[in-house]
mmCIF file of C-alpha atoms in Angstrom:
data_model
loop_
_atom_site.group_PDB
_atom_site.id
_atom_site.type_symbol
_atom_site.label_atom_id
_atom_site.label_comp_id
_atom_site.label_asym_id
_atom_site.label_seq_id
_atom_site.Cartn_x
_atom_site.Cartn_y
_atom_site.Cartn_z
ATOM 1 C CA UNK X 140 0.000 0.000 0.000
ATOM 2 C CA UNK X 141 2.042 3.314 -0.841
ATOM 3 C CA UNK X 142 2.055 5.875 1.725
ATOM 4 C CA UNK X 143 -0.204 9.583 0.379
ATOM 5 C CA UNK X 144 0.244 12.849 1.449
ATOM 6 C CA UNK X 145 -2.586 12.920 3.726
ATOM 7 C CA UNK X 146 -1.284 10.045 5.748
ATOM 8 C CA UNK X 147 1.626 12.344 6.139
ATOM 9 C CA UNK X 148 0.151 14.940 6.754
ATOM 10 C CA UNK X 149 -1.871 13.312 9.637
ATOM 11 C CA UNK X 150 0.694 12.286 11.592
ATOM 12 C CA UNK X 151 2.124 15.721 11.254
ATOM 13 C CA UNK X 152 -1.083 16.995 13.171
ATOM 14 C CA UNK X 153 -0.129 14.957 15.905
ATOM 15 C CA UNK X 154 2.277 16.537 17.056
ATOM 16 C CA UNK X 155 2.067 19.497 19.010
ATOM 17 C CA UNK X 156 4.110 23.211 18.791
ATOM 18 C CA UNK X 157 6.064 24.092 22.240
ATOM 19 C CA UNK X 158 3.807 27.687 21.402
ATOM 20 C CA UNK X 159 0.483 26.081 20.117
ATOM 21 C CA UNK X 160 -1.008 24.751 17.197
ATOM 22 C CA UNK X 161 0.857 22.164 15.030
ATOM 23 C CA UNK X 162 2.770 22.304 11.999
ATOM 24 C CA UNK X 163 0.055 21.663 9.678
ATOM 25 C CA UNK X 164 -2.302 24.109 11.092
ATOM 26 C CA UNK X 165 0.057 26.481 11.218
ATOM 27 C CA UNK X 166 1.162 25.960 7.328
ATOM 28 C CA UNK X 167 4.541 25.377 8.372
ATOM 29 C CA UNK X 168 4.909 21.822 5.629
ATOM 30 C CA UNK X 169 6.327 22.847 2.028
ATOM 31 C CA UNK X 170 7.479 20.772 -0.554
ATOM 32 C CA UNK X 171 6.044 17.066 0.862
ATOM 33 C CA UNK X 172 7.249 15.013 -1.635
ATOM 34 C CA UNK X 173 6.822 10.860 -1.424
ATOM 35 C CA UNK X 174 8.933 8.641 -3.904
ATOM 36 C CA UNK X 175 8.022 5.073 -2.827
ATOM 37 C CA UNK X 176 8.625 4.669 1.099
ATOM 38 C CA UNK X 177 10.838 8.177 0.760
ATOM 39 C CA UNK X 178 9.023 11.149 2.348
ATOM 40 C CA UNK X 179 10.781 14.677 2.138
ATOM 41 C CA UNK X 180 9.378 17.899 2.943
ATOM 42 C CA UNK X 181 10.403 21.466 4.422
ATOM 43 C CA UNK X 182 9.692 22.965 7.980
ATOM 44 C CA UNK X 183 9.078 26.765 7.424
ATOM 45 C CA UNK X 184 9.699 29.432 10.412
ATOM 46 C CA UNK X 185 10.196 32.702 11.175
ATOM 47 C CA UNK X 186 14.180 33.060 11.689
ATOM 48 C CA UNK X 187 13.095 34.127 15.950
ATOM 49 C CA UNK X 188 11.579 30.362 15.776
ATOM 50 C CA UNK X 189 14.197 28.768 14.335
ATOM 51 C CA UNK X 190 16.434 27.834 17.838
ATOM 52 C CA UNK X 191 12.948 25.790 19.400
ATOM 53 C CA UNK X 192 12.353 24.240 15.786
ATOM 54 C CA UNK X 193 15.495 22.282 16.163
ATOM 55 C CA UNK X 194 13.558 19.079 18.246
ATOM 56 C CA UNK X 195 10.490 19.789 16.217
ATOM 57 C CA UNK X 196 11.915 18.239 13.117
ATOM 58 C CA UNK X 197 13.448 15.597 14.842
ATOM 59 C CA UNK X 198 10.357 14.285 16.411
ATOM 60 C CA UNK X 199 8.601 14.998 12.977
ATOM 61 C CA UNK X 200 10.620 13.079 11.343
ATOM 62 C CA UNK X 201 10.326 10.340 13.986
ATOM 63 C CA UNK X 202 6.526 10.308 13.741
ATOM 64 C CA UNK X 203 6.445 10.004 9.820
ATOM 65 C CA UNK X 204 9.094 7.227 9.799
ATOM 66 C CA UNK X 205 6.293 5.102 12.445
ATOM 67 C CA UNK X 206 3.530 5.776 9.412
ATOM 68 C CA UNK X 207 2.672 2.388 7.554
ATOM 69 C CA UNK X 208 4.913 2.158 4.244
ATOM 70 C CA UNK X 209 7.336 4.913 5.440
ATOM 71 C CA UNK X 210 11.123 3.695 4.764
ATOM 72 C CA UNK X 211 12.904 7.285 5.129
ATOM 73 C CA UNK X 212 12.167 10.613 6.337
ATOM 74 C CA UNK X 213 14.059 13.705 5.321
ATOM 75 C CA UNK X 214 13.055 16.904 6.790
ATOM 76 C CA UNK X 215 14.551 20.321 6.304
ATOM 77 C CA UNK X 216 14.012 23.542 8.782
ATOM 78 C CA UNK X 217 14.393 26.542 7.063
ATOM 79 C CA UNK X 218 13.938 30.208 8.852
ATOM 80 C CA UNK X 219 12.704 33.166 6.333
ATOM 81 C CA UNK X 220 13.829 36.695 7.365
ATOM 82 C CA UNK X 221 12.900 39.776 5.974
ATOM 83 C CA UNK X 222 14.710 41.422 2.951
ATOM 84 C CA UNK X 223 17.585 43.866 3.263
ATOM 85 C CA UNK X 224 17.493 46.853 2.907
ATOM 86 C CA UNK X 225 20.221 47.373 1.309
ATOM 87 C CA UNK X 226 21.581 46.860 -2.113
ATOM 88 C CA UNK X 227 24.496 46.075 0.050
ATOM 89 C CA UNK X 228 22.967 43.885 2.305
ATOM 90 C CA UNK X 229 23.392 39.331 1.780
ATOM 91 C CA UNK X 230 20.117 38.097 0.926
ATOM 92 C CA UNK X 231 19.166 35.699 3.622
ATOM 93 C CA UNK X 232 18.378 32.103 3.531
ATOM 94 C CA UNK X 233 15.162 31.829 2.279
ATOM 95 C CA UNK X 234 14.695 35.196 1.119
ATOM 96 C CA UNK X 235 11.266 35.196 -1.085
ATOM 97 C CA UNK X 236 11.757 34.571 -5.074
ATOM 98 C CA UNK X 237 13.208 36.691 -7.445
ATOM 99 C CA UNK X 238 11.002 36.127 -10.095
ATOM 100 C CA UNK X 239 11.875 39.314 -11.970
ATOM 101 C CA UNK X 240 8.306 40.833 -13.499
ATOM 102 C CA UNK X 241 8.620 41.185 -17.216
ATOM 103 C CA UNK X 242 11.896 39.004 -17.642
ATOM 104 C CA UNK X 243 12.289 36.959 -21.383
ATOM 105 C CA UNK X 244 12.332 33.328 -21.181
ATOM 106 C CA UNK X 245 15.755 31.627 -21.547
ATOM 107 C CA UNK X 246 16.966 29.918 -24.612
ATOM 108 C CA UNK X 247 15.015 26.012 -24.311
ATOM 109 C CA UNK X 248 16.194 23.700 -27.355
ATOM 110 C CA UNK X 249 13.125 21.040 -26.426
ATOM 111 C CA UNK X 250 10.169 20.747 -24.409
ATOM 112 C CA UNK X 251 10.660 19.608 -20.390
ATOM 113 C CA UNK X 252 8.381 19.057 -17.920
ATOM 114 C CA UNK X 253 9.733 19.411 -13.712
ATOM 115 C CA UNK X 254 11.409 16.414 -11.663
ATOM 116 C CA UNK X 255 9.681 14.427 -10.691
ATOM 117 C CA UNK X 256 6.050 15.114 -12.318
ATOM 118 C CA UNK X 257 4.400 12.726 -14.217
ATOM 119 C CA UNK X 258 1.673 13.827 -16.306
ATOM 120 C CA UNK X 259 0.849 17.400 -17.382
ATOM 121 C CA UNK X 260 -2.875 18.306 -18.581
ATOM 122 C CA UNK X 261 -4.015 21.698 -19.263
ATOM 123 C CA UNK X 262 -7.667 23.206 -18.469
ATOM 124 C CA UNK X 263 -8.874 24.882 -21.596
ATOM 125 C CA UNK X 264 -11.260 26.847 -22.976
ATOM 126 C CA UNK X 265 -12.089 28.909 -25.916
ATOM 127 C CA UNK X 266 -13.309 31.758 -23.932
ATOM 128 C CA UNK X 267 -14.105 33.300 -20.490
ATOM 129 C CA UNK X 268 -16.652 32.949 -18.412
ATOM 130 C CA UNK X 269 -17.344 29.200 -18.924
ATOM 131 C CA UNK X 270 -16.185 28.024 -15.127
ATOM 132 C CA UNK X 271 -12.694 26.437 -16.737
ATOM 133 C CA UNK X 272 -10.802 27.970 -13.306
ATOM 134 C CA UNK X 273 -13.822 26.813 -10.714
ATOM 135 C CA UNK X 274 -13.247 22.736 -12.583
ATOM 136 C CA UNK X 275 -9.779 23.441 -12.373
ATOM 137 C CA UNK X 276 -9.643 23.915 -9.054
ATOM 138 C CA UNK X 277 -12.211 21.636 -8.063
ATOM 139 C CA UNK X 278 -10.859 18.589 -10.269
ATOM 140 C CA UNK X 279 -7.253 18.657 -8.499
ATOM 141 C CA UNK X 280 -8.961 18.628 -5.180
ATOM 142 C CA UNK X 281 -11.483 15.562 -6.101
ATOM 143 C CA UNK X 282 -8.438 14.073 -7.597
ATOM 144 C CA UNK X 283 -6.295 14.191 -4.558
ATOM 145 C CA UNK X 284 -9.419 12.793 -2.333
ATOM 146 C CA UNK X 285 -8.574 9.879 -4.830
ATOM 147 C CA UNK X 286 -5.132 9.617 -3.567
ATOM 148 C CA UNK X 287 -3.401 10.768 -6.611
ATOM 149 C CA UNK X 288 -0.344 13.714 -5.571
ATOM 150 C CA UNK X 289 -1.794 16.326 -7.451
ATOM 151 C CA UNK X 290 0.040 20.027 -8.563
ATOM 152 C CA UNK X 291 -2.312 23.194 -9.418
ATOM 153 C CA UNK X 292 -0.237 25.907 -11.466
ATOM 154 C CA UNK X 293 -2.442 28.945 -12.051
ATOM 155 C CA UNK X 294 -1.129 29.894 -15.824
ATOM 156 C CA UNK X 295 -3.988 32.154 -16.325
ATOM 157 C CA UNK X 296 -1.453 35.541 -15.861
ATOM 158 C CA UNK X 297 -3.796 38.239 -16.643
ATOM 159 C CA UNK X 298 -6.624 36.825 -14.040
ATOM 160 C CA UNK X 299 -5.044 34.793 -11.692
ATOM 161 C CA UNK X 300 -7.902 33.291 -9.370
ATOM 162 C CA UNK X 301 -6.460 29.722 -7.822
ATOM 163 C CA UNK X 302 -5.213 31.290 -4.445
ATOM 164 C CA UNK X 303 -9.028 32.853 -3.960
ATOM 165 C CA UNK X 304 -10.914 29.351 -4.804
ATOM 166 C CA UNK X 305 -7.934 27.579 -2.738
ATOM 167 C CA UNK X 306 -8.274 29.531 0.335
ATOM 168 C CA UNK X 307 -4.306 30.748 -0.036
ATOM 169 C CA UNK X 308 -2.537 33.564 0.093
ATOM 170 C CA UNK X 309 0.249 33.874 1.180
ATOM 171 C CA UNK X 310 3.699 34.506 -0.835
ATOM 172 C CA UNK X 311 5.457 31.479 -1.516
ATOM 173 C CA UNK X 312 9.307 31.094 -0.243
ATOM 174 C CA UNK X 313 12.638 29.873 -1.466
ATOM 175 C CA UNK X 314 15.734 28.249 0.382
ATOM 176 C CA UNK X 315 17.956 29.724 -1.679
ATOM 177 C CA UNK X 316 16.414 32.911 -3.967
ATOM 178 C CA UNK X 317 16.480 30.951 -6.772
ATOM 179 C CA UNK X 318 14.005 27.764 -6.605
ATOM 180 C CA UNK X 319 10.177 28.886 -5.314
ATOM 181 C CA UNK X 320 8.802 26.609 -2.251
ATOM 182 C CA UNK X 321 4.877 25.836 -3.794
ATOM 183 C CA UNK X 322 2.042 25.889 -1.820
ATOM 184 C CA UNK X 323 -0.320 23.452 0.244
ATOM 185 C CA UNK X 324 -4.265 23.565 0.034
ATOM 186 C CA UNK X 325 -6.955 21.276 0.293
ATOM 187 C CA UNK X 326 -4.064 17.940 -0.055
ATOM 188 C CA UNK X 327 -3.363 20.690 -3.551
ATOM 189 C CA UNK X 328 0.388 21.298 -4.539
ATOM 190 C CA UNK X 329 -0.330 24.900 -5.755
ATOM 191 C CA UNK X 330 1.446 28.121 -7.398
ATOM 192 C CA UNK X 331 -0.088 30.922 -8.856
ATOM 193 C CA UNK X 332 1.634 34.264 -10.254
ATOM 194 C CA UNK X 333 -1.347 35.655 -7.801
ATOM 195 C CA UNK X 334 0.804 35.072 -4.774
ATOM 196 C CA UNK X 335 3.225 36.519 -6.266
ATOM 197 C CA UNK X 336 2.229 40.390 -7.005
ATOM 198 C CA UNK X 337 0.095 42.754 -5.247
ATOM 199 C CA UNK X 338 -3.218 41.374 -5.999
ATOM 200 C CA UNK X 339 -4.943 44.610 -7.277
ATOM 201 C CA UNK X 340 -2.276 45.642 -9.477
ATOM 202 C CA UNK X 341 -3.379 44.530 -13.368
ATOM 203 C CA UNK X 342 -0.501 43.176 -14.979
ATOM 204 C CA UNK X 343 0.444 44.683 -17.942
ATOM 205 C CA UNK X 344 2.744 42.432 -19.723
ATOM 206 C CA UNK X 345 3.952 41.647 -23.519
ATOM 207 C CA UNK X 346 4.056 38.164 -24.723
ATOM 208 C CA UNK X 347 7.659 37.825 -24.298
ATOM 209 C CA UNK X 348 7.139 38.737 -20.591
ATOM 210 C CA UNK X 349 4.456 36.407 -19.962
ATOM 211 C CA UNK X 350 6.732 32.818 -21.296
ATOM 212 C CA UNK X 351 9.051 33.877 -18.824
ATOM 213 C CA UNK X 352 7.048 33.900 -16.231
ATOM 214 C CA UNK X 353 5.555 30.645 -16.942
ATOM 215 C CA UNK X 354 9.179 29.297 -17.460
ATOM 216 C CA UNK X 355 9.790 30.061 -14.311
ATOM 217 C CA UNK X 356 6.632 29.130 -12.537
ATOM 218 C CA UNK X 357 7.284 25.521 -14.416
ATOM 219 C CA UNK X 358 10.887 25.465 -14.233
ATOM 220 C CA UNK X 359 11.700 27.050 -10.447
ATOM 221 C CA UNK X 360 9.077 25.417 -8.595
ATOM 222 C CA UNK X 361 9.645 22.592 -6.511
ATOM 223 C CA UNK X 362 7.011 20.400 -7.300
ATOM 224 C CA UNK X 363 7.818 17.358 -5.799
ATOM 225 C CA UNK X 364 6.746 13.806 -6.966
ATOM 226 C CA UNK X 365 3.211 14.542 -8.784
ATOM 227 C CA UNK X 366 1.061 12.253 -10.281
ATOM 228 C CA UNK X 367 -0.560 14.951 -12.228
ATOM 229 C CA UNK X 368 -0.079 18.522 -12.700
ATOM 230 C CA UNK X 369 -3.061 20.280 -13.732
ATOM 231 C CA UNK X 370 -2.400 23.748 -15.606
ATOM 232 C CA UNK X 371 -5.554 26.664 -15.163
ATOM 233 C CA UNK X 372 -4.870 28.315 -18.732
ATOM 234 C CA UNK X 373 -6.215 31.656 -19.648
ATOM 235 C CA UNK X 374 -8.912 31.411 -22.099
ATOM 236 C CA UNK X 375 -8.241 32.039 -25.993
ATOM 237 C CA UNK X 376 -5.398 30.476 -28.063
ATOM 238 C CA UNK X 377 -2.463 32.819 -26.919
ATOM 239 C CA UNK X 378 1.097 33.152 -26.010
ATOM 240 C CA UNK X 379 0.666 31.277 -22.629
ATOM 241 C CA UNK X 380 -0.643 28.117 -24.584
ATOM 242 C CA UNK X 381 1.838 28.421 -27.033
ATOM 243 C CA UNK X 382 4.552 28.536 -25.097
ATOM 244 C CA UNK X 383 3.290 25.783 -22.902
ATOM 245 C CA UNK X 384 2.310 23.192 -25.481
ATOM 246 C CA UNK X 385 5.709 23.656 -27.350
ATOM 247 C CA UNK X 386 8.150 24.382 -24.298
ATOM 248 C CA UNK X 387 6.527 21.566 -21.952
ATOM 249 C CA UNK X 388 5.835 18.060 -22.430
ATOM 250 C CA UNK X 389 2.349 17.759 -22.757
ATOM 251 C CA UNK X 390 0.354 14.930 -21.649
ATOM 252 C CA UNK X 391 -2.475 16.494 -22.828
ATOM 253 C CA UNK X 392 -5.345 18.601 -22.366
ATOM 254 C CA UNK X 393 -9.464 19.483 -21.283
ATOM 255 C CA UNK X 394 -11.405 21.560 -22.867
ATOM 256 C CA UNK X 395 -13.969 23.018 -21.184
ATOM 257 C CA UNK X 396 -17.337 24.670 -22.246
ATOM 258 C CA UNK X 397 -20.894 25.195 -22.078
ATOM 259 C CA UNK X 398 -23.318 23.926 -24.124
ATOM 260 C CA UNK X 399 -24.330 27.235 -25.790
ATOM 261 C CA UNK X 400 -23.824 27.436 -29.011
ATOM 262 C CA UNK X 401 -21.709 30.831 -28.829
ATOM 263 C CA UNK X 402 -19.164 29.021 -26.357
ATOM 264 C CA UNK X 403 -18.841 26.123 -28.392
ATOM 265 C CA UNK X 404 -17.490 28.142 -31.290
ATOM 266 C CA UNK X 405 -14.875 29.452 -29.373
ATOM 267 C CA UNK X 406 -14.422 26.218 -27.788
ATOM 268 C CA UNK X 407 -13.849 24.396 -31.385
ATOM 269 C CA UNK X 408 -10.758 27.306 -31.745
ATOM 270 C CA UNK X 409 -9.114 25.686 -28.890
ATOM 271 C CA UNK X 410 -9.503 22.476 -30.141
ATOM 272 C CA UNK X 411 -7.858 22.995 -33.519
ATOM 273 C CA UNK X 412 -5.381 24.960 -31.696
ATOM 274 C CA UNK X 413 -4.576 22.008 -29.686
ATOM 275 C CA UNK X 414 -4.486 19.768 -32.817
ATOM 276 C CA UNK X 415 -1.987 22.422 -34.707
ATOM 277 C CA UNK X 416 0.260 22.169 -31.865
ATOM 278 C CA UNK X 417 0.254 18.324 -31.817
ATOM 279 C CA UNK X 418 -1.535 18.345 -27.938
ATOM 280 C CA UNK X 419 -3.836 15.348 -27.717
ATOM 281 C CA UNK X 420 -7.391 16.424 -26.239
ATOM 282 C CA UNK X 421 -7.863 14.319 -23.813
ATOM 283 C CA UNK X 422 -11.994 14.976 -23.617
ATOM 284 C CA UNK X 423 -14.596 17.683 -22.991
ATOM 285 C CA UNK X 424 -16.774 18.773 -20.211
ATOM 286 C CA UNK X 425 -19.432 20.488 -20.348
ATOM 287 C CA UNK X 426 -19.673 22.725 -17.312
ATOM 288 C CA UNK X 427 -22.882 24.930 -16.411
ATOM 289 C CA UNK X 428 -25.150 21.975 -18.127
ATOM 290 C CA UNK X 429 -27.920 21.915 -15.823
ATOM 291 C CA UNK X 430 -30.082 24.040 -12.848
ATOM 292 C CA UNK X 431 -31.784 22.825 -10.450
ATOM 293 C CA UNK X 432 -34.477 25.154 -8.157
ATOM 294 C CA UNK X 433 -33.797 25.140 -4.929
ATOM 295 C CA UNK X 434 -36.995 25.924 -4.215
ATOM 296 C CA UNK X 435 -39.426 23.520 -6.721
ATOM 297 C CA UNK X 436 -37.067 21.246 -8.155
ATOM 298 C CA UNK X 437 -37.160 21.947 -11.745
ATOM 299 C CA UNK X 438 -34.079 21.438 -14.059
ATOM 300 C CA UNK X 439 -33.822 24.100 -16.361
ATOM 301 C CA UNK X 440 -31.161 24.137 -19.368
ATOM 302 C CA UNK X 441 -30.250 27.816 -18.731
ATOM 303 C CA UNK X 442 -27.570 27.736 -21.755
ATOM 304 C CA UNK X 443 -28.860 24.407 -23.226
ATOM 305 C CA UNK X 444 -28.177 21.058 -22.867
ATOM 306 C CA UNK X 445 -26.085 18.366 -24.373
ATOM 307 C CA UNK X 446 -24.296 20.440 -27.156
ATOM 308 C CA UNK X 447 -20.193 19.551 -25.701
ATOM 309 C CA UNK X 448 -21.322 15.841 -25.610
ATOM 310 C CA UNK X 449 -22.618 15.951 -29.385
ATOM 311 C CA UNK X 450 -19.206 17.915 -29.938
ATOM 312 C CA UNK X 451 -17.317 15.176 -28.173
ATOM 313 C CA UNK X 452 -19.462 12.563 -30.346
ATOM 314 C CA UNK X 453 -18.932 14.423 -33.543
ATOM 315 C CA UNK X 454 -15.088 14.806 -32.966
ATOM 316 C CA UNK X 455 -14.510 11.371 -31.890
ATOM 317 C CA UNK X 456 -13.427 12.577 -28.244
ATOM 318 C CA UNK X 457 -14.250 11.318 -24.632
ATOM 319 C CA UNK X 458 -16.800 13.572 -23.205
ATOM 320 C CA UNK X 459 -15.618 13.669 -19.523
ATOM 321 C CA UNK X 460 -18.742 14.321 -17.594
ATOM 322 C CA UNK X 461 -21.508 17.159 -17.002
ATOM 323 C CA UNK X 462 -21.473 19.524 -14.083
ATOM 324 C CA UNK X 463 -24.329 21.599 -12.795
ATOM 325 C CA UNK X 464 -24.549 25.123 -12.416
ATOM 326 C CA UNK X 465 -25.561 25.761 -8.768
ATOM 327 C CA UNK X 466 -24.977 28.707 -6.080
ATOM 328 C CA UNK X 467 -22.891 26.362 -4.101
ATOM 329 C CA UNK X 468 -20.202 25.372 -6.268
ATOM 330 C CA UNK X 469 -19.945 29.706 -6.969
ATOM 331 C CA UNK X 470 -19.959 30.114 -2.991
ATOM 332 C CA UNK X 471 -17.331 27.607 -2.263
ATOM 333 C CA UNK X 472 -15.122 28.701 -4.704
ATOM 334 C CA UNK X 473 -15.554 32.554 -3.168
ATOM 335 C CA UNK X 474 -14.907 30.967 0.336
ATOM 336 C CA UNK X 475 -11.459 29.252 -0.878
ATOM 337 C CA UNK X 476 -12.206 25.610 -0.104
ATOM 338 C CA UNK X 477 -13.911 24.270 -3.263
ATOM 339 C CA UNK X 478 -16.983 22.452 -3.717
ATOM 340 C CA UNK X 479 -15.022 18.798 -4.073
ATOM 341 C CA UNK X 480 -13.749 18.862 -0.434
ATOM 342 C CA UNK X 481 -17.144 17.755 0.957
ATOM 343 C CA UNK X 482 -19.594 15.380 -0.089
ATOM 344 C CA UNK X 483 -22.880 15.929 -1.976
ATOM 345 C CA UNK X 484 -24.471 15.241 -5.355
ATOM 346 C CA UNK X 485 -22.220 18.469 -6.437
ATOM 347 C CA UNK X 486 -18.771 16.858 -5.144
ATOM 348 C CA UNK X 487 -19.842 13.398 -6.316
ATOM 349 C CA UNK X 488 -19.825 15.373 -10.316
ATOM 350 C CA UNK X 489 -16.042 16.016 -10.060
ATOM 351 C CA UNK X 490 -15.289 12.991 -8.098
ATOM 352 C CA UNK X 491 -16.912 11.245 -11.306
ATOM 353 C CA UNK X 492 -14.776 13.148 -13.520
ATOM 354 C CA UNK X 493 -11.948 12.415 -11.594
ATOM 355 C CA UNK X 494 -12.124 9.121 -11.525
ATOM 356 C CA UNK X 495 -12.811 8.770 -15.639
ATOM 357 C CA UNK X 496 -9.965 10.317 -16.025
ATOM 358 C CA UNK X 497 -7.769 7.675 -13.489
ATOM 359 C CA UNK X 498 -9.593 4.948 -15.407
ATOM 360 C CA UNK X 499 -8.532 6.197 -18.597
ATOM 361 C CA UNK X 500 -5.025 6.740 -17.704
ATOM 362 C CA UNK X 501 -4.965 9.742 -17.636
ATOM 363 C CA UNK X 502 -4.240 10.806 -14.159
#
């Protein structure tokens, strides 16, 4: 039976803080990373902390190595300080990123993917405003309730909205200045350029500024051992799917879209864009199919019914699944813990999903 990150993470709850809490309640765990019966991950404190943290790790690691299937356990402490303030001043250990805003991507002679990370699928669609970040979000989580080690990268530059549906916010770290310390949410490996800027700033960026960033948020991230890494595009057929689908190697992708007709046009673009750039589709969802009244129970087919899976049928592609459109899923997403942590006829649609796409192979 292998070991999952919420076994981990369990025993890690055990064990108390000398002032309070416990390490994962305090979001102290980065980078938890399980190869086989190896578990690695980082201890994050403020640099005053750092002298009591010192038995801390030692008795973490001691309680993960007594979890069933554990053969080692490496943990790191690391203490983040503020900047200088100083062009003259040594950046610390564990100063935050550099990710320099605006900076061109380096010269790549083939397409990569991180250590470590097995499959990469991108969320598509054609257009805005079909709900392609709320399945995003919501897929990784019902994938990781299925004990798959799942990554979120928020790719969608212009509107990033992962750290608001997964309940994060703070700015990610780095042991070194150079490589970025991800995120944990909802059992979620997560990054976003979000957490990374002052969140009501607009970014105004050229193409050429926007592949380095992604570089980077692909490239300088330490994802850890993934099953899956699920990338939130920004709708259209830009330079952020470009660069991704030629610079990364692509497992492949979802496209996501309602069944209106209007959204299905745009949703066809992304489709032959994704054939042009030799992606494999991996299936369609059709997201907003259905609405229920709360009140009297009627289903009503707000923007129609049934026109992705025709699509799908017509194309000769797996149709994934259907998800509702409902005040909930909009409210959890708002709330940062997504509709696919609980339970429910609305979590059960993305646990479905989820698990067509483990049967298929494709997580």
């Amino acid at each position: 039976m292998s070991v999952t990150n919420e076994q981990i993470l369990a025993a890690l709850r055990s064990l108390g803080l000398p002032d309070g809490g416990d390490l994962v309640s305090r979001d102290m765990i980065r980078a938890l990373s399980i190869d086989g019966g190896a578990v690695r991950f980082v201890i994050e404190v403020s640099p005053e902390l750092a002298p009591k943290f010192a038995g801390v790790r030692d008795a973490a690691q001691a309680i993960v190595s007594r979890v069933d299937g554990v053969e080692s356990v490496s943990a790191v402490l690391t203490a983040h300080g503020p900047a200088p303030t100083s062009a003259a001043s040594a950046a610390p250990a564990g100063a935050p990123p550099s990710l320099k805003i605006g900076g061109h991507p380096k010269p790549q002679a083939e397409a990569t993917k991180p250590s470590g990370v097995d499959r990469i699928v991108a969320i598509a669609s054609g257009k805005g405003g079909v709900g392609k970040s709320t399945l995003s979000s919501n897929l990784a989580v019902a994938l990781a309730k299925q004990g798959r080690k799942v990554g979120l990268l928020d790719a969608d530059i212009y509107g990033p909205s992962q750290p608001r549906m997964m309940g994060v916010s703070e700015r990610p770290k780095s042991p070194d200045g150079k490589s970025i310390i991800p995120l944990q949410s909802h059992g979620v490996t997560m990054m976003s350029i979000g957490l990374m800027m002052d969140p009501d700033k607009a970014v105004v960026w050229r193409g050429p500024m926007l592949m380095g960033a992604l570089q980077q948020m692909m490239g300088q991230v330490e994802w850890g051992e993934l099953d899956i890494l699920l990338v939130d595009l920004p709708p259209g057929t830009g330079d952020v799917q470009l660069t991704l689908c030629t610079k990364t190697q692509m497992t492949g992708a979802i496209v996501v879209s309602t069944p209106q007709d209007v959204a299905l046009l745009d949703a066809r673009k992304a489709l032959d864009m994704f054939k042009t750039l030799h992606t494999p589709v991996l299936g369609l969802v059709e997201n907003m199919s259905h609405y229920i009244c709360p009140t009297c129970g009627t289903e009503a087919h707000i923007f129609g019914h049934g026109g992705v899976r025709d699509e799908a049928e017509k194309l000769g592609l797996p149709f994934l699944g259907e998800i509702p459109l409902d005040l909930d899923i909009r409210l959890a997403g708002d709330s940062g813990t997504p509709i696919s942590a609980g339970e429910g006829a609305l979590a059960a649609a993305y646990t479905t999903l989820a698990r067509r796409l483990i049967d298929g192979g494709m997580a």
